[in-house]
CSV table of C-alpha atoms and ligand atoms in Angstrom, one decimal:
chain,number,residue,atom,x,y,z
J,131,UNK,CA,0.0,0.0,0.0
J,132,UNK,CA,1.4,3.3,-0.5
J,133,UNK,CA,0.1,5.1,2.4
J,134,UNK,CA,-2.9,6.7,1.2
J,135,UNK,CA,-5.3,5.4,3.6
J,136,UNK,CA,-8.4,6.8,5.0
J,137,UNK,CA,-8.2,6.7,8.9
J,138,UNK,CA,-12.0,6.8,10.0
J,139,UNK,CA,-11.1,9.1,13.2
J,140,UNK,CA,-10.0,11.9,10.6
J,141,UNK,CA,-11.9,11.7,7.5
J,142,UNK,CA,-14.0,14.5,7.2
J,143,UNK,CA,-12.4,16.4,10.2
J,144,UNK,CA,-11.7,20.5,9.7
J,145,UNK,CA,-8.3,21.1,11.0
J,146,UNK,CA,-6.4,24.0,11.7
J,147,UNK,CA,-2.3,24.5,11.4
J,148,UNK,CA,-1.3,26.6,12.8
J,149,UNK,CA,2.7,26.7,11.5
J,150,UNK,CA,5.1,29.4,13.6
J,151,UNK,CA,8.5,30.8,12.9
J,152,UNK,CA,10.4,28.2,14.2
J,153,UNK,CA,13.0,25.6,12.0
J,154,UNK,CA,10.6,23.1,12.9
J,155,UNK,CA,7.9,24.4,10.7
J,156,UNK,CA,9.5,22.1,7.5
J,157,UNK,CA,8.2,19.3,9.3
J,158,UNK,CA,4.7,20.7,9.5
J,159,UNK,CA,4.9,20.1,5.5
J,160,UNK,CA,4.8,16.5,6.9
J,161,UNK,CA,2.1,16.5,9.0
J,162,UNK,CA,-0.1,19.0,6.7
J,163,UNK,CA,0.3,15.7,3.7
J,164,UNK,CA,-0.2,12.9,6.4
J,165,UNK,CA,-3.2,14.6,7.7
J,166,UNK,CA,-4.7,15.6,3.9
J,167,UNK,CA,-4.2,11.9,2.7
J,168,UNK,CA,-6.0,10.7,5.9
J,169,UNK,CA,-9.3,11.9,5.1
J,170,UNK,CA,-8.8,15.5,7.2
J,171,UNK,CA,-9.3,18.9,5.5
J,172,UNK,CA,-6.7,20.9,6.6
J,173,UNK,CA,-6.5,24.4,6.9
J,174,UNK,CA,-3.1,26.3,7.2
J,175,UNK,CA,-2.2,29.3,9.2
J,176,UNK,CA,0.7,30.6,9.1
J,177,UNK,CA,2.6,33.6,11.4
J,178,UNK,CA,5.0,35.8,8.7
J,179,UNK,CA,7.8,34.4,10.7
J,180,UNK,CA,6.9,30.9,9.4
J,181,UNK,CA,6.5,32.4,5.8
J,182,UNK,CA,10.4,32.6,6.2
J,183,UNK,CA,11.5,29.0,6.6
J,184,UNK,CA,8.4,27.4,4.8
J,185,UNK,CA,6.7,29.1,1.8
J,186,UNK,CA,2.8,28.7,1.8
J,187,UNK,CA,2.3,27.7,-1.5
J,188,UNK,CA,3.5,24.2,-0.2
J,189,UNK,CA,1.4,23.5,1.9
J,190,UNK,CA,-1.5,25.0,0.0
J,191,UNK,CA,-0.4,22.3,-2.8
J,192,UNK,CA,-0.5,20.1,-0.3
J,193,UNK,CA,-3.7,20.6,1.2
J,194,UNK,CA,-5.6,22.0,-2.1
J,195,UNK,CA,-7.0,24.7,0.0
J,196,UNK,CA,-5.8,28.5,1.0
J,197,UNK,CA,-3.3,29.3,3.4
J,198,UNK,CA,-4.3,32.2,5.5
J,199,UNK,CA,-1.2,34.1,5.9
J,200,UNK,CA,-2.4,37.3,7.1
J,201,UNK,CA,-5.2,38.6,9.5
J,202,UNK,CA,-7.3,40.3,6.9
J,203,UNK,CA,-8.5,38.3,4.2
J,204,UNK,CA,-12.3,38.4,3.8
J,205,UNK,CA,-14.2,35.2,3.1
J,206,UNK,CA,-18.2,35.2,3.4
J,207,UNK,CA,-18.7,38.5,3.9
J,208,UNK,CA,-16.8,37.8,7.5
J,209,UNK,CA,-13.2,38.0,8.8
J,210,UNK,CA,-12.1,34.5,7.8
J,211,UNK,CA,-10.7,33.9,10.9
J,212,UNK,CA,-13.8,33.8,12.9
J,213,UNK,CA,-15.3,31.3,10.3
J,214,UNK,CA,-12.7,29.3,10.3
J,215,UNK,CA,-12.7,29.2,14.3
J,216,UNK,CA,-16.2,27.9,14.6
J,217,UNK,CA,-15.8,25.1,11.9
J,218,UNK,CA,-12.5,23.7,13.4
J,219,UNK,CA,-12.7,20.3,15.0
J,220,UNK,CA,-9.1,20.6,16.1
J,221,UNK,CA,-6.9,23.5,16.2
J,222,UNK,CA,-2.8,22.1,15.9
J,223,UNK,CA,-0.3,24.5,16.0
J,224,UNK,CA,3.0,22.8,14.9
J,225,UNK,CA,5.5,24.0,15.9
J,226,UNK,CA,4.4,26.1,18.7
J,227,UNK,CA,7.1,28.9,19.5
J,228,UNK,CA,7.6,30.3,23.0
J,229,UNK,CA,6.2,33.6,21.1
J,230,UNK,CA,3.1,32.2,20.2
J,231,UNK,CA,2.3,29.8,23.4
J,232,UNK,CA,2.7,33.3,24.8
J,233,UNK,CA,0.0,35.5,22.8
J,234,UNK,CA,-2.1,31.7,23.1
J,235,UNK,CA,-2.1,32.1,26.6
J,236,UNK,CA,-2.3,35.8,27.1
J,237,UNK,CA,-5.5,35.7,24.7
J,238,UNK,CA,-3.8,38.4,22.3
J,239,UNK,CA,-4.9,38.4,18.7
J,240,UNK,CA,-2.5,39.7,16.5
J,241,UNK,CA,-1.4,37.3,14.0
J,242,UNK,CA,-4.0,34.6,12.0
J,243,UNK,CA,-2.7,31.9,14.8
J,244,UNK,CA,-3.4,33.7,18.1
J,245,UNK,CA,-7.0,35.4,16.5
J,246,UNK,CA,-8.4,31.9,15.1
J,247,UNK,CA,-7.4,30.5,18.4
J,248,UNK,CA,-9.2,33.1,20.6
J,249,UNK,CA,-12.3,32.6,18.5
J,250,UNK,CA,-12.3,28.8,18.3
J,251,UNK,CA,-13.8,26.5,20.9
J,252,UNK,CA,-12.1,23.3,19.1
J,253,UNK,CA,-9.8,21.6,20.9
J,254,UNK,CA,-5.9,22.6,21.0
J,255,UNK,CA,-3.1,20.6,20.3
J,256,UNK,CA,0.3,21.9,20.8
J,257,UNK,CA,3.7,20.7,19.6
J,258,UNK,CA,6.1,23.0,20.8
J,259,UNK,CA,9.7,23.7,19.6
J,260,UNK,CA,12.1,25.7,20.6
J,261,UNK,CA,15.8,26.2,22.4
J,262,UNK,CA,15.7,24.6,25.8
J,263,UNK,CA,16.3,27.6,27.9
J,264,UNK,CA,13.1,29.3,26.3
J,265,UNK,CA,11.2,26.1,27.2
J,266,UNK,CA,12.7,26.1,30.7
J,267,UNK,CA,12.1,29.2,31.5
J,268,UNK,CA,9.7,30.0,34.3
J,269,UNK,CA,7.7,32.3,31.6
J,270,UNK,CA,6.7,29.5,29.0
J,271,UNK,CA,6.3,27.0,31.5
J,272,UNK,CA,3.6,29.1,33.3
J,273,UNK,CA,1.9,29.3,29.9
J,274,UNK,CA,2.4,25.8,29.0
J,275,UNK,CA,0.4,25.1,32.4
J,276,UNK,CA,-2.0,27.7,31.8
J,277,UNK,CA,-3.3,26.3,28.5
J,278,UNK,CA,-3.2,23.1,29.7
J,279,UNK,CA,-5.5,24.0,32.6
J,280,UNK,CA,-7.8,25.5,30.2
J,281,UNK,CA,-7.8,21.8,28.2
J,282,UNK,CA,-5.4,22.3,25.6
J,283,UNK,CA,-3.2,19.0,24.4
J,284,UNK,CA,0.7,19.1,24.9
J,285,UNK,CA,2.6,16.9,22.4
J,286,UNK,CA,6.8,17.0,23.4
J,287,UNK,CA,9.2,18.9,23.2
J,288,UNK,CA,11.6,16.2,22.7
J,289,UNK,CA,15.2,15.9,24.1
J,290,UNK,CA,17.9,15.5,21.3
J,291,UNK,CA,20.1,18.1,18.7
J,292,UNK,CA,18.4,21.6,18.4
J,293,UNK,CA,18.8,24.1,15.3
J,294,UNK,CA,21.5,26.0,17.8
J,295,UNK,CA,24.0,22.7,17.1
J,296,UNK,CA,23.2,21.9,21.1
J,297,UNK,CA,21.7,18.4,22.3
J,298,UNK,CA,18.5,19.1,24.9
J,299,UNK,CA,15.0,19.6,25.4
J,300,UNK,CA,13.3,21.3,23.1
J,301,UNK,CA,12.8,19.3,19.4
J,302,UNK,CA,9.5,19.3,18.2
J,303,UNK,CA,7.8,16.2,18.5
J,304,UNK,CA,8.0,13.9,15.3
J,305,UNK,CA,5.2,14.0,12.5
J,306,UNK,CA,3.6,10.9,12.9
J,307,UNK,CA,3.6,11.5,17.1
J,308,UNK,CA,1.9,14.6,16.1
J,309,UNK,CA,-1.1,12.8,13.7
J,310,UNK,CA,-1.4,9.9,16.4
J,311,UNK,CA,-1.9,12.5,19.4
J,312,UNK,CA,-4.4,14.4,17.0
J,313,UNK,CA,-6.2,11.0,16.5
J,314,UNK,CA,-6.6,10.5,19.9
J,315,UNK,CA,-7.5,13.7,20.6
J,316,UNK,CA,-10.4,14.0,17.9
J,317,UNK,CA,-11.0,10.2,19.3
J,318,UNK,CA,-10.9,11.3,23.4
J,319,UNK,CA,-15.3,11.4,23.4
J,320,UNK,CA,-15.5,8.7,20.9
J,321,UNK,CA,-17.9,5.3,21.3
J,322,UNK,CA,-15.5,3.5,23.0
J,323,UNK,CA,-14.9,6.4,25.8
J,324,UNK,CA,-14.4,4.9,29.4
J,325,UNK,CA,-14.1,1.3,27.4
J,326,UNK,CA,-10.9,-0.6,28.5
J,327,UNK,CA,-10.4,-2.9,25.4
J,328,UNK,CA,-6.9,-5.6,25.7
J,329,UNK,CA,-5.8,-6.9,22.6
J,330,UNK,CA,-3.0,-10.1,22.1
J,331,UNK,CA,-0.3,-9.8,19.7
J,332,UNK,CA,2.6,-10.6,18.3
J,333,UNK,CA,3.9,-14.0,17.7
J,334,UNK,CA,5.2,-15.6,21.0
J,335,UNK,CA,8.8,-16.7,21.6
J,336,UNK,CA,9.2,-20.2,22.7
J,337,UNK,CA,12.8,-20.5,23.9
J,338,UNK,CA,14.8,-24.2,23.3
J,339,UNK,CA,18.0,-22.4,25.2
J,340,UNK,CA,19.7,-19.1,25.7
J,341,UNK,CA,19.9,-17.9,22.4
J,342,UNK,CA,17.3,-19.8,20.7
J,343,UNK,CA,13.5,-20.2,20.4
J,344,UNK,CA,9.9,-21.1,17.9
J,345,UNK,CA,8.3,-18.9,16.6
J,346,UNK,CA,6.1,-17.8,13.6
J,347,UNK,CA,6.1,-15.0,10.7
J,348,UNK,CA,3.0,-12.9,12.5
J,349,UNK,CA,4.7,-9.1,12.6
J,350,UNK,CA,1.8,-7.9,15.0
J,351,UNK,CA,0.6,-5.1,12.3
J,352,UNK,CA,-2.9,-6.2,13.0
J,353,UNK,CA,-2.8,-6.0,16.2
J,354,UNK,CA,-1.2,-2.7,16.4
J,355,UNK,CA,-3.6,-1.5,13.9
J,356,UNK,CA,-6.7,-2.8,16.3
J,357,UNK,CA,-4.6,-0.7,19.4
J,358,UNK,CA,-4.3,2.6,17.5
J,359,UNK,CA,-7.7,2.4,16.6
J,360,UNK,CA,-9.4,1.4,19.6
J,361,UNK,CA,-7.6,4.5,20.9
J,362,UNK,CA,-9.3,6.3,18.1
J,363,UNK,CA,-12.4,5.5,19.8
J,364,UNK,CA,-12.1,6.7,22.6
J,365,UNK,CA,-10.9,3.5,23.9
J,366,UNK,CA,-8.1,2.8,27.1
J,367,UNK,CA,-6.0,0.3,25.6
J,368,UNK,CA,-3.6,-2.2,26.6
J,369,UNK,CA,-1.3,-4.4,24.6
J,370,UNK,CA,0.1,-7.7,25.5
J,371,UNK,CA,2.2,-8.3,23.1
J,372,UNK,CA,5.9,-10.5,22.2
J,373,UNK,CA,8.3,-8.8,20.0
J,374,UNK,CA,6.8,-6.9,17.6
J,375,UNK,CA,8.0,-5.6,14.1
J,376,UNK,CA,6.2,-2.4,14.3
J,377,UNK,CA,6.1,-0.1,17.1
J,378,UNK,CA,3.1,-0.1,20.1
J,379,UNK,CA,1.2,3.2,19.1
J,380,UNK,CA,1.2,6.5,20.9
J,381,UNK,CA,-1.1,6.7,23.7
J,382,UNK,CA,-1.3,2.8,24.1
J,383,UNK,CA,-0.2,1.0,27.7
J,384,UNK,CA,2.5,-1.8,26.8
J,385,UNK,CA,3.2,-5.0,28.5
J,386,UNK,CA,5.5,-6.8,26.4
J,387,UNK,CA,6.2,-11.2,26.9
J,388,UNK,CA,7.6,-13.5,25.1
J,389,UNK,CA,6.5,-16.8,25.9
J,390,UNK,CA,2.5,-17.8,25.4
J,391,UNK,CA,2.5,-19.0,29.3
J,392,UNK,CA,3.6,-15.2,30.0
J,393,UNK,CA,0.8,-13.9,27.8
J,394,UNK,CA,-1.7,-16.0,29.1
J,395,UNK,CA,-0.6,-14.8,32.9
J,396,UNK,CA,-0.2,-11.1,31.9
J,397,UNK,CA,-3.7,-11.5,30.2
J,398,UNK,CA,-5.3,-13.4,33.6
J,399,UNK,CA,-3.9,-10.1,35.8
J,400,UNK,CA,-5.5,-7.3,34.0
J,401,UNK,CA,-8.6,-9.2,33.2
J,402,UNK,CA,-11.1,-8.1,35.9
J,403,UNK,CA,-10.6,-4.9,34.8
J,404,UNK,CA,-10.7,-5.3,31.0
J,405,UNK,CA,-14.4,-4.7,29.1
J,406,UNK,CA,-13.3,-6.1,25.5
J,407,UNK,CA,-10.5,-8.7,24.9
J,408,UNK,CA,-9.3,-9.2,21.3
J,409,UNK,CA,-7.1,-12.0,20.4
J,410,UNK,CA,-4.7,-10.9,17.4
J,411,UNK,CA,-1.5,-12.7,19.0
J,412,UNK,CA,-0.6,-15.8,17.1
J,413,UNK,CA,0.5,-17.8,19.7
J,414,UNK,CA,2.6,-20.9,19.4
J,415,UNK,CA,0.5,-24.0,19.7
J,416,UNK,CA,3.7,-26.0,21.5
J,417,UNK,CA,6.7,-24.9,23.5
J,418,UNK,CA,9.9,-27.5,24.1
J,419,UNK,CA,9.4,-29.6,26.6
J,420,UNK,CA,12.9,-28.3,28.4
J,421,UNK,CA,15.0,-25.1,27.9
J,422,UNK,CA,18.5,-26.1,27.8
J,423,UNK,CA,20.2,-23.7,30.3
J,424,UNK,CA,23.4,-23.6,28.4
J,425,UNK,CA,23.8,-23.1,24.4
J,426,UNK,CA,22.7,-26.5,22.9
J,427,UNK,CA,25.4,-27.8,21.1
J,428,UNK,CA,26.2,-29.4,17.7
J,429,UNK,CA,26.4,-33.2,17.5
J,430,UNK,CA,26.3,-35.9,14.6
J,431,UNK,CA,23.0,-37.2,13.9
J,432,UNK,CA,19.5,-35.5,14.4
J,433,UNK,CA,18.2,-33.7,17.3
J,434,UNK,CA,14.9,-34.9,18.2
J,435,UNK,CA,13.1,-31.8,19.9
J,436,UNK,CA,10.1,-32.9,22.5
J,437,UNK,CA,7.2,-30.3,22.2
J,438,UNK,CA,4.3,-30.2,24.6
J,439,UNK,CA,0.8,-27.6,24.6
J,440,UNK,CA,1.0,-24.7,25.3
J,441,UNK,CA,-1.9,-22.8,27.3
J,442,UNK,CA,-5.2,-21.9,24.8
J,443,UNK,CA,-5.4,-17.9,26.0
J,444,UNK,CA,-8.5,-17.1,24.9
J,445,UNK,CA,-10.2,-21.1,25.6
J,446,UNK,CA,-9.3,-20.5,29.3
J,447,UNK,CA,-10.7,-16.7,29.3
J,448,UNK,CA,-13.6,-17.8,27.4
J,449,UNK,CA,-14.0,-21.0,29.4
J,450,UNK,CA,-14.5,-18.7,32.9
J,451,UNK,CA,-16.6,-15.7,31.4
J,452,UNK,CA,-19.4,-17.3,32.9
J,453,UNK,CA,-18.9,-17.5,35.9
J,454,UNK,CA,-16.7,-14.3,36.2
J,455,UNK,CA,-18.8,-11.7,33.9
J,456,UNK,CA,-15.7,-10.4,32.1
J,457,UNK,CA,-14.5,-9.6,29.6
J,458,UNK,CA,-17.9,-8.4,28.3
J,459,UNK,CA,-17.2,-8.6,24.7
J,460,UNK,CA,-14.3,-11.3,23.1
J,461,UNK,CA,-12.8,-11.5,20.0
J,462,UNK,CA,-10.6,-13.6,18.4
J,463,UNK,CA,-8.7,-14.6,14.9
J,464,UNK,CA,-8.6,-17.5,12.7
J,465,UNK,CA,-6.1,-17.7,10.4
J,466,UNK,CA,-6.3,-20.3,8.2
J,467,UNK,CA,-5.6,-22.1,4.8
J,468,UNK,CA,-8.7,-24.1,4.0
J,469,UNK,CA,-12.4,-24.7,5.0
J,470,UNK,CA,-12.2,-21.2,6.6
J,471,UNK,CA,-16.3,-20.6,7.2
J,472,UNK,CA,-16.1,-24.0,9.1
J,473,UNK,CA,-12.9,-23.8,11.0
J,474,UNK,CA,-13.6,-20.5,12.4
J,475,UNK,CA,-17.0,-21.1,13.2
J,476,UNK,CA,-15.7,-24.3,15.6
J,477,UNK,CA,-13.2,-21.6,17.3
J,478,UNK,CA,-15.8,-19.3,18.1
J,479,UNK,CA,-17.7,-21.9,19.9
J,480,UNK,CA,-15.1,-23.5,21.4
J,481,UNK,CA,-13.5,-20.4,22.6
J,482,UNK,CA,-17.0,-18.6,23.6
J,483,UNK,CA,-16.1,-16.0,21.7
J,484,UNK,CA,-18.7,-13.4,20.6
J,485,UNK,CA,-17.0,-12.7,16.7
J,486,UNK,CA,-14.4,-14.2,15.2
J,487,UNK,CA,-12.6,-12.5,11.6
J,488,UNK,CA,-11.5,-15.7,9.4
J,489,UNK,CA,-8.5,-14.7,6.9
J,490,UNK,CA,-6.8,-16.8,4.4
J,491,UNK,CA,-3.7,-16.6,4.8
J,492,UNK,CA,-2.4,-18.6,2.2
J,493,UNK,CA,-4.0,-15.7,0.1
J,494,UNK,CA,-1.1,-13.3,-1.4
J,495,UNK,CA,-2.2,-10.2,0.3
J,496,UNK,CA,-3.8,-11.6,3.3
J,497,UNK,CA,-2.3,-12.5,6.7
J,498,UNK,CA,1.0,-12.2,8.3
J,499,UNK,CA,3.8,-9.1,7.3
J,500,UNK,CA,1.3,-7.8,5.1
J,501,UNK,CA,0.0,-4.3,5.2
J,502,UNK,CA,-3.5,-5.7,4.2
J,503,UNK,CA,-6.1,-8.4,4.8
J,504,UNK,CA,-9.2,-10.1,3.8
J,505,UNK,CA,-11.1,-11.0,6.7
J,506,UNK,CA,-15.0,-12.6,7.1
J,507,UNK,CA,-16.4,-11.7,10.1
J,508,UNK,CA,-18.7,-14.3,11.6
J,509,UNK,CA,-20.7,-13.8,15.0
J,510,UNK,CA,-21.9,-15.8,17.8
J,511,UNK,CA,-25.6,-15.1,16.3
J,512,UNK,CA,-25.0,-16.4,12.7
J,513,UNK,CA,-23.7,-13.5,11.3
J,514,UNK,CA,-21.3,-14.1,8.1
J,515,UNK,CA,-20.0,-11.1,6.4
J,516,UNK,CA,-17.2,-11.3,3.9
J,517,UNK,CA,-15.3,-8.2,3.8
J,518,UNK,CA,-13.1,-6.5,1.1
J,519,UNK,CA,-9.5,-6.2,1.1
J,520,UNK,CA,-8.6,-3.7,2.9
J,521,UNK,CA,-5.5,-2.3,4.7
J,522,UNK,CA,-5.1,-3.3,8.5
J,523,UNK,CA,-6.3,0.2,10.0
J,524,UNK,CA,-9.3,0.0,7.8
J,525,UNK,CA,-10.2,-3.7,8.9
J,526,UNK,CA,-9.4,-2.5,12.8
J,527,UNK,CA,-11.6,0.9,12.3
J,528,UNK,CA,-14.2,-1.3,11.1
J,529,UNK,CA,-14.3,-4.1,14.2
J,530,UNK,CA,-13.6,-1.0,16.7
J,531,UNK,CA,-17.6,0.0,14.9
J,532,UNK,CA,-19.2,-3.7,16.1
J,533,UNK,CA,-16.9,-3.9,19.4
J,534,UNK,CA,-18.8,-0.2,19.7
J,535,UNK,CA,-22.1,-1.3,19.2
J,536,UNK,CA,-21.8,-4.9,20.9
J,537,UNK,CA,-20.7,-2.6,24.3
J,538,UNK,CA,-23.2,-0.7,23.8
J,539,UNK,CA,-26.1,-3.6,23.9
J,540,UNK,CA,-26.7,-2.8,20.1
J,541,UNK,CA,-27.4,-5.6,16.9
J,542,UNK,CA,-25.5,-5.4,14.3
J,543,UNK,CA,-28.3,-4.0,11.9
J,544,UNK,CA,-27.5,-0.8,11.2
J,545,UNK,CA,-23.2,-1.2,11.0
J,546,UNK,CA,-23.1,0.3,7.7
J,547,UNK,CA,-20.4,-2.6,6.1
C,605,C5P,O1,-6.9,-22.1,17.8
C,605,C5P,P1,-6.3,-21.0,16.9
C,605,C5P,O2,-4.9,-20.7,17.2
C,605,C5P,O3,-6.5,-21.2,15.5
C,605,C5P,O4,-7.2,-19.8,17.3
C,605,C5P,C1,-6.9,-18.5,17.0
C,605,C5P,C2,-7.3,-17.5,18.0
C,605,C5P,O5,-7.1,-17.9,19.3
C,605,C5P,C3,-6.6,-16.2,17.9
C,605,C5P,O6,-7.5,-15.1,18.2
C,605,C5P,C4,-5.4,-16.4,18.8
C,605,C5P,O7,-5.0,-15.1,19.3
C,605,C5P,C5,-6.1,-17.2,19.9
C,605,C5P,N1,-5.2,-18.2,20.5
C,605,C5P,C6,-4.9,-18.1,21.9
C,605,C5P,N2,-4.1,-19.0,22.5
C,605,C5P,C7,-3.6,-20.0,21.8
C,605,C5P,C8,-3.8,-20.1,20.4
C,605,C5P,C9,-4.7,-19.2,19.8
C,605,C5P,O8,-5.4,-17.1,22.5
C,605,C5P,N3,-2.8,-20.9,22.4
């Protein structure tokens, strides 16, 4: 896939950049595109400071809309500013100076940033950048707090080289840090607000002896897709999850394993207070029998390696959410190379899980490392629904919809898929 991927949380959003004077503002040229190509309409201001290290025309190619670059232009018969204030879903100002947090803070109105901002009740984000001792000092941090009393969003700074050739605090925070804080901002009141949802993933590590271990090709992109987009919805999330190939997303509690018997007992100590538990780990079937505790060594002949079961994670969830009442909602994976419809159907009864999402993943762009997947979702009430293929985010955005609904006490009617 080349990136160009509708993320439900932002398509359709009005959101304001606000871009400042600061070296930093090149990178907003990143986030303005990622934002664009996510479904967002994004609408640029810029201070004439920022004019100087970015020149609007790219991000108005960018965005296919104006960049408002001064305080005056009309639109509507009205100051543009206030219109554009009242459509805003999200107001980002990347980077944020020490100048503008300032005027932000102080409520002054003298530039397109600061006036749209006083006008606008959308929510603000903040990505600050500047030298460490402006960050430091007692001035911007009082303004920093102020504006996050009054609700507004603090990405970074970051520690690490500055535009001054010194190493500190004070980098703005990365792009994509930026977009995933704005998702879960946009997300923070979303259907899944106050829901704790767990999810497995990963493919566990079974170790044979120090160095060694089993394993299988599962890179944990599904699962990481299902955490950033739980998020999205307003979710609290919490991975358990072995190595991974891609990294946990922003805003997402991590409690790495390795082996299945360590997922399985990290799962069993958070479960009382998790509401939804989705299974995306692929979790090695066996384990060895013994782990060498020395570096097993090369010998003539064959080595004949004894495997014995490993724990079924969600089996022994299912088999006690009876009697225990949680998790309230359960959801696993089948991935599989034939007789997918009847295989996953005898997993979701054997498991007691509510839906299970079948993929082939013998298919070629289905299953494990891949950046898409062709699921059917089938329910614990007879519901079979083939979906398209569609990228990982996509297919998590649309579970996070019936994980929504299923909380919620709702039938699956009206999903819109
Ligand atoms: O039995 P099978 O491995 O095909 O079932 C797949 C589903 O069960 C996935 O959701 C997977 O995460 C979960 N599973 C598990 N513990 C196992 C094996 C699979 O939780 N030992």
């Amino acid at each position: 896939m080349d990136g160009h991927q509708v993320i439900r949380v932002l398509r359709g959003k009005h959101i304001l950049l606000g871009v400042t004077g600061g070296i930093a503002a090149y990178k907003a040229v990143t986030v303005a595109s990622r934002l664009t190509q996510s479904g967002a309409v994004v609408d640029v201001l810029m201070t004439e400071a920022a004019q100087r290290f970015v020149a609007p025309l790219t991000f108005s190619a960018l965005t296919g809309r104006t960049v408002r670059s001064d305080l005056w232009s009309l639109g509507n018969g009205q100051i543009m500013h206030v219109t554009m204030a009242h459509e805003a879903d999200l107001f980002v100002v990347a980077p944020a100076t020490a100048n503008t947090i300032a005027k932000l803070a102080l409520g002054l109105a003298d530039d397109p940033i600061s006036a749209t901002a006083l006008a606008s009740k959308a929510p603000l984000l903040l990505a600050p950048a500047m030298e460490t001792g402006m960050w430091e000092s007692p001035a911007t941090q009082g303004h920093v707090q102020t504006l996050a009393d009054r609700g507004a969003f603090v990405v970074g700074p970051m520690a690490g080289r500055l535009a001054s050739g010194a190493v500190g605090l004070g980098r703005m925070a990365e792009p994509p840090q930026i977009i995933e804080m704005a998702r879960k901002v946009l997300g923070r009141n979303g259907s899944l607000a106050g829901v704790h949802v767990a999810i497995t993933a990963g493919g566990t590590q079974e170790p044979l002896d120090p160095v060694r271990f089993l394993t299988n090709r599962s890179s944990g992109k599904m699962g990481m897709a299902l955490a950033a987009s739980a998020r999205d919805f307003g979710a609290r999330v919490t991975v358990i999850h072995s190595p991974l190939q891609v990294p946990v997303p922003f805003g997402v509690e991590s409690i790495p394993v390795r082996t299945a018997v360590e997922m399985r007992d990290a799962a069993f100590d958070i479960l009382p207070e998790v509401d939804v538990l989705i299974g995306a780990a692929a979790v090695a079937d066996y384990q060895p029998a013994e782990v060498a505790p020395q570096k097993i060594k090369k010998k003539h002949g064959s080595l004949p390696i004894e495997l014995v079961r490993n724990p079924d994670i969600l089996g022994e969830i299912g088999a006690q959410r009876k009697a225990s009442g949680y998790p309230k909602v359960m959801v696993g994976f089948a991935a599989e190379t034939e007789d997918l419809l009847a295989n996953a159907k005898a997993k979701l009864e054997s498991k007691k899980l509510d839906l299970i999402l079948v993929n082939d993943v013998s298919a070629p762009h289905s299953g494990f490392g891949v950046d898409t997947n062709q699921v059917t979702l089938l329910d614990r009430w007879g519901d079979v629904r083939p979906w398209p293929l569609l990228t990982k985010d996509e297919v998590a955005d649309r579970l996070m919809v019936w994980v929504a609904r299923k909380v919620h006490g709702k039938g699956l009617a009206d999903l819109g898929d």
